[in-house]
Tab-separated table of C-alpha atoms in Angstrom:
chain	number	residue	atom	x	y	z
A	196	UNK	CA	73.177	72.850	149.380
A	197	UNK	CA	69.878	74.877	149.144
A	198	UNK	CA	66.616	73.784	148.489
A	199	UNK	CA	63.603	76.136	145.941
A	200	UNK	CA	60.308	75.797	146.237
A	201	UNK	CA	58.980	75.531	143.316
A	202	UNK	CA	55.766	74.072	142.910
A	203	UNK	CA	52.737	72.922	146.066
A	204	UNK	CA	49.697	71.549	145.837
A	205	UNK	CA	47.052	72.095	148.445
A	206	UNK	CA	49.374	73.888	151.831
A	207	UNK	CA	47.098	75.024	154.008
A	208	UNK	CA	48.216	76.001	157.218
A	209	UNK	CA	52.106	76.242	155.367
A	210	UNK	CA	51.675	79.252	153.290
A	211	UNK	CA	53.613	81.733	155.718
A	212	UNK	CA	56.380	79.058	156.697
A	213	UNK	CA	57.087	79.150	152.280
A	214	UNK	CA	56.334	82.624	152.135
A	215	UNK	CA	59.031	83.522	155.105
A	216	UNK	CA	60.885	81.064	154.117
A	217	UNK	CA	61.220	79.550	149.890
A	218	UNK	CA	64.686	78.494	150.670
A	219	UNK	CA	65.544	76.029	152.591
A	220	UNK	CA	69.575	75.532	153.440
A	221	UNK	CA	70.359	72.498	154.514
A	222	UNK	CA	73.861	72.970	155.915
A	223	UNK	CA	71.045	74.309	158.748
A	224	UNK	CA	68.352	72.048	158.213
A	225	UNK	CA	70.620	68.684	158.691
A	226	UNK	CA	68.327	65.726	158.813
A	227	UNK	CA	65.282	66.854	157.537
A	228	UNK	CA	64.465	64.332	154.923
A	229	UNK	CA	65.900	66.615	152.454
A	230	UNK	CA	68.749	66.322	154.125
A	231	UNK	CA	68.648	62.762	154.078
A	232	UNK	CA	67.676	62.912	150.121
A	233	UNK	CA	70.407	64.858	149.554
A	234	UNK	CA	73.366	62.648	150.827
A	235	UNK	CA	71.964	58.896	150.097
A	236	UNK	CA	69.942	59.910	146.896
A	237	UNK	CA	67.334	57.424	147.804
A	238	UNK	CA	63.991	57.919	149.018
A	239	UNK	CA	63.000	58.727	152.086
A	240	UNK	CA	60.096	56.880	153.996
A	241	UNK	CA	59.097	58.025	156.889
A	242	UNK	CA	56.089	56.141	158.424
A	243	UNK	CA	55.551	59.377	161.411
A	244	UNK	CA	57.135	62.895	161.306
A	245	UNK	CA	56.042	62.532	165.195
A	246	UNK	CA	58.506	60.284	166.050
A	247	UNK	CA	60.938	61.058	163.361
A	248	UNK	CA	64.479	63.640	163.972
A	249	UNK	CA	64.191	66.293	162.623
A	250	UNK	CA	60.192	66.322	164.269
A	251	UNK	CA	61.677	65.936	168.326
A	252	UNK	CA	64.887	67.721	166.984
A	253	UNK	CA	61.980	70.581	166.690
A	254	UNK	CA	63.181	71.388	163.139
A	255	UNK	CA	61.452	75.054	162.011
A	256	UNK	CA	60.090	74.107	159.019
A	257	UNK	CA	58.898	70.305	159.707
A	258	UNK	CA	57.665	71.691	163.871
A	259	UNK	CA	54.376	73.613	161.879
A	260	UNK	CA	53.954	70.642	159.188
A	261	UNK	CA	53.302	68.850	161.842
A	262	UNK	CA	51.870	70.687	164.105
A	263	UNK	CA	49.602	72.653	161.768
A	264	UNK	CA	49.146	71.360	158.197
A	265	UNK	CA	48.659	68.114	160.807
A	266	UNK	CA	51.211	66.066	158.358
A	267	UNK	CA	52.135	62.146	159.564
A	268	UNK	CA	53.349	59.697	157.149
A	269	UNK	CA	56.355	61.264	155.570
A	270	UNK	CA	58.044	60.798	151.904
A	271	UNK	CA	60.625	62.648	149.650
A	272	UNK	CA	61.183	61.039	146.140
A	273	UNK	CA	64.365	62.016	144.081
A	274	UNK	CA	64.536	63.999	141.457
A	275	UNK	CA	68.185	62.349	139.728
A	276	UNK	CA	69.675	63.758	136.560
A	277	UNK	CA	72.700	61.014	135.462
A	278	UNK	CA	72.930	60.283	139.891
A	279	UNK	CA	72.875	64.069	140.586
A	280	UNK	CA	69.488	64.878	142.512
A	281	UNK	CA	67.964	68.133	140.925
A	282	UNK	CA	65.250	68.424	143.309
A	283	UNK	CA	62.461	66.612	145.637
A	284	UNK	CA	58.905	65.336	145.322
A	285	UNK	CA	57.498	65.205	148.318
A	286	UNK	CA	54.171	64.187	150.093
A	287	UNK	CA	52.655	64.204	153.033
A	288	UNK	CA	49.092	62.358	154.818
A	289	UNK	CA	46.861	63.656	157.711
A	290	UNK	CA	47.724	59.716	159.259
A	291	UNK	CA	50.417	57.650	160.374
A	292	UNK	CA	49.671	55.671	156.990
A	293	UNK	CA	53.021	54.980	154.468
A	294	UNK	CA	53.777	55.566	151.643
A	295	UNK	CA	53.486	51.552	149.439
A	296	UNK	CA	55.985	50.718	147.511
A	297	UNK	CA	53.895	50.541	144.449
A	298	UNK	CA	52.756	54.142	145.702
A	299	UNK	CA	56.520	55.353	145.741
A	300	UNK	CA	57.754	53.306	142.579
A	301	UNK	CA	54.533	55.398	140.485
A	302	UNK	CA	55.999	58.863	141.663
A	303	UNK	CA	59.356	57.355	141.179
A	304	UNK	CA	57.750	57.676	137.531
A	305	UNK	CA	56.848	61.220	138.007
A	306	UNK	CA	60.365	62.422	139.223
A	307	UNK	CA	61.661	60.599	135.519
A	308	UNK	CA	59.121	62.915	133.954
A	309	UNK	CA	59.647	65.477	135.595
A	310	UNK	CA	63.716	65.427	135.229
A	311	UNK	CA	63.301	65.210	131.524
A	312	UNK	CA	61.020	68.328	131.256
A	313	UNK	CA	63.384	70.285	133.490
A	314	UNK	CA	66.524	68.807	130.977
A	315	UNK	CA	64.712	69.749	128.250
A	316	UNK	CA	63.341	73.699	129.412
A	317	UNK	CA	66.981	73.741	129.528
A	318	UNK	CA	67.930	73.226	126.783
A	319	UNK	CA	66.125	75.141	125.096
A	320	UNK	CA	66.811	77.920	126.845
A	321	UNK	CA	69.828	77.668	125.536
A	322	UNK	CA	68.836	77.298	122.086
A	323	UNK	CA	67.526	80.401	121.958
A	324	UNK	CA	70.470	82.493	123.835
A	325	UNK	CA	72.430	80.579	121.591
A	326	UNK	CA	70.035	81.845	118.418
A	327	UNK	CA	69.680	85.546	119.801
A	328	UNK	CA	73.716	85.609	120.511
A	329	UNK	CA	74.312	85.059	116.976
A	330	UNK	CA	71.359	86.589	115.336
A	331	UNK	CA	73.517	89.081	116.873
A	332	UNK	CA	76.799	89.025	115.709
A	333	UNK	CA	74.916	88.859	112.622
A	334	UNK	CA	74.064	91.985	113.532
A	335	UNK	CA	76.969	93.730	113.888
A	336	UNK	CA	78.476	92.124	110.974
A	337	UNK	CA	75.916	93.336	108.244
A	338	UNK	CA	76.446	97.312	110.229
A	339	UNK	CA	80.810	96.029	109.612
A	340	UNK	CA	80.046	95.040	105.832
A	341	UNK	CA	77.911	98.332	105.001
A	342	UNK	CA	80.071	100.659	106.862
A	343	UNK	CA	83.505	99.903	106.308
A	344	UNK	CA	84.183	103.608	107.116
A	345	UNK	CA	81.615	104.571	109.484
A	346	UNK	CA	82.822	103.755	112.617
A	347	UNK	CA	80.829	105.721	114.882
A	348	UNK	CA	77.464	103.507	113.635
A	349	UNK	CA	79.229	99.614	114.306
A	350	UNK	CA	80.025	101.571	117.983
A	351	UNK	CA	76.266	102.255	118.255
A	352	UNK	CA	75.473	98.687	116.833
A	353	UNK	CA	77.564	97.141	119.841
A	354	UNK	CA	75.888	99.056	122.427
A	355	UNK	CA	72.428	98.716	121.681
A	356	UNK	CA	73.129	94.646	120.520
A	357	UNK	CA	75.137	93.946	124.061
A	358	UNK	CA	72.616	95.656	126.153
A	359	UNK	CA	69.765	93.749	124.639
A	360	UNK	CA	71.166	90.206	125.563
A	361	UNK	CA	72.212	90.872	128.753
A	362	UNK	CA	69.276	91.730	129.450
A	363	UNK	CA	70.956	95.316	130.593
A	364	UNK	CA	69.698	98.429	131.989
A	365	UNK	CA	72.006	101.056	130.081
A	366	UNK	CA	75.129	100.367	127.741
A	367	UNK	CA	78.374	102.173	127.198
A	368	UNK	CA	81.646	102.053	125.361
A	369	UNK	CA	84.716	103.981	126.680
A	370	UNK	CA	87.846	104.398	123.738
A	371	UNK	CA	90.971	105.817	124.920
A	372	UNK	CA	91.776	108.865	123.799
A	373	UNK	CA	95.455	111.504	124.775
A	374	UNK	CA	95.735	109.627	128.673
A	375	UNK	CA	91.306	109.984	129.273
A	376	UNK	CA	88.249	107.325	128.194
A	377	UNK	CA	85.650	109.280	126.304
A	378	UNK	CA	82.269	108.594	125.653
A	379	UNK	CA	81.972	107.586	121.950
A	380	UNK	CA	78.639	105.478	121.718
A	381	UNK	CA	75.941	105.028	124.262
A	382	UNK	CA	72.499	102.814	124.515
A	383	UNK	CA	70.161	103.104	127.810
A	384	UNK	CA	68.328	105.654	130.016
A	385	UNK	CA	71.266	106.836	132.048
A	386	UNK	CA	71.836	110.226	131.148
A	387	UNK	CA	75.430	110.405	130.778
A	388	UNK	CA	77.082	114.384	131.412
A	389	UNK	CA	80.365	114.705	130.880
A	390	UNK	CA	82.097	113.279	127.731
A	391	UNK	CA	85.443	112.455	129.001
A	392	UNK	CA	86.576	110.993	131.320
A	393	UNK	CA	90.117	111.377	132.692
A	394	UNK	CA	92.156	108.477	133.549
A	395	UNK	CA	94.115	108.929	136.598
A	396	UNK	CA	96.103	106.965	139.216
A	397	UNK	CA	93.005	107.363	141.371
């Protein structure tokens, strides 16, 4: 599993590390706090990172966090959707002063709200995609109803709609005619400098 950095506050001294490695592959970073959260779905509260195995084992993400940024106490709170981990909220202090239960409970509340916001955004995106697909289908059906005997108008609408929906750079329809693929409709900036494409074993 990979963890992606999505938002960060006060990253002084840690910017370069995040720029070089915005993704943490936990298979290559076993034992780091995020890996422990993934395996348990529970809060990981570390009183002092200098004493933690991830630091003593010289993990490439934890060592600069301690030595460059000065992180000491660290907490990772899971973001759970129906007991499935979708992310974490991580915080650190520059003093070896563990986060209190009350503080962790507050962050857990924030994590729950973040999960709701992420799920709402996902559902909204799904709805938008569904509406776009329905609109494109309706456009094609309108063209078909208006142009029952004008196949070219229908095919032109199909390539344009499919390009837009799939965010494609270019779209083309071939029809098989007499053992050849014939360019029948095209939408996009790539020039089509042939009309027929022989169908061979190659």
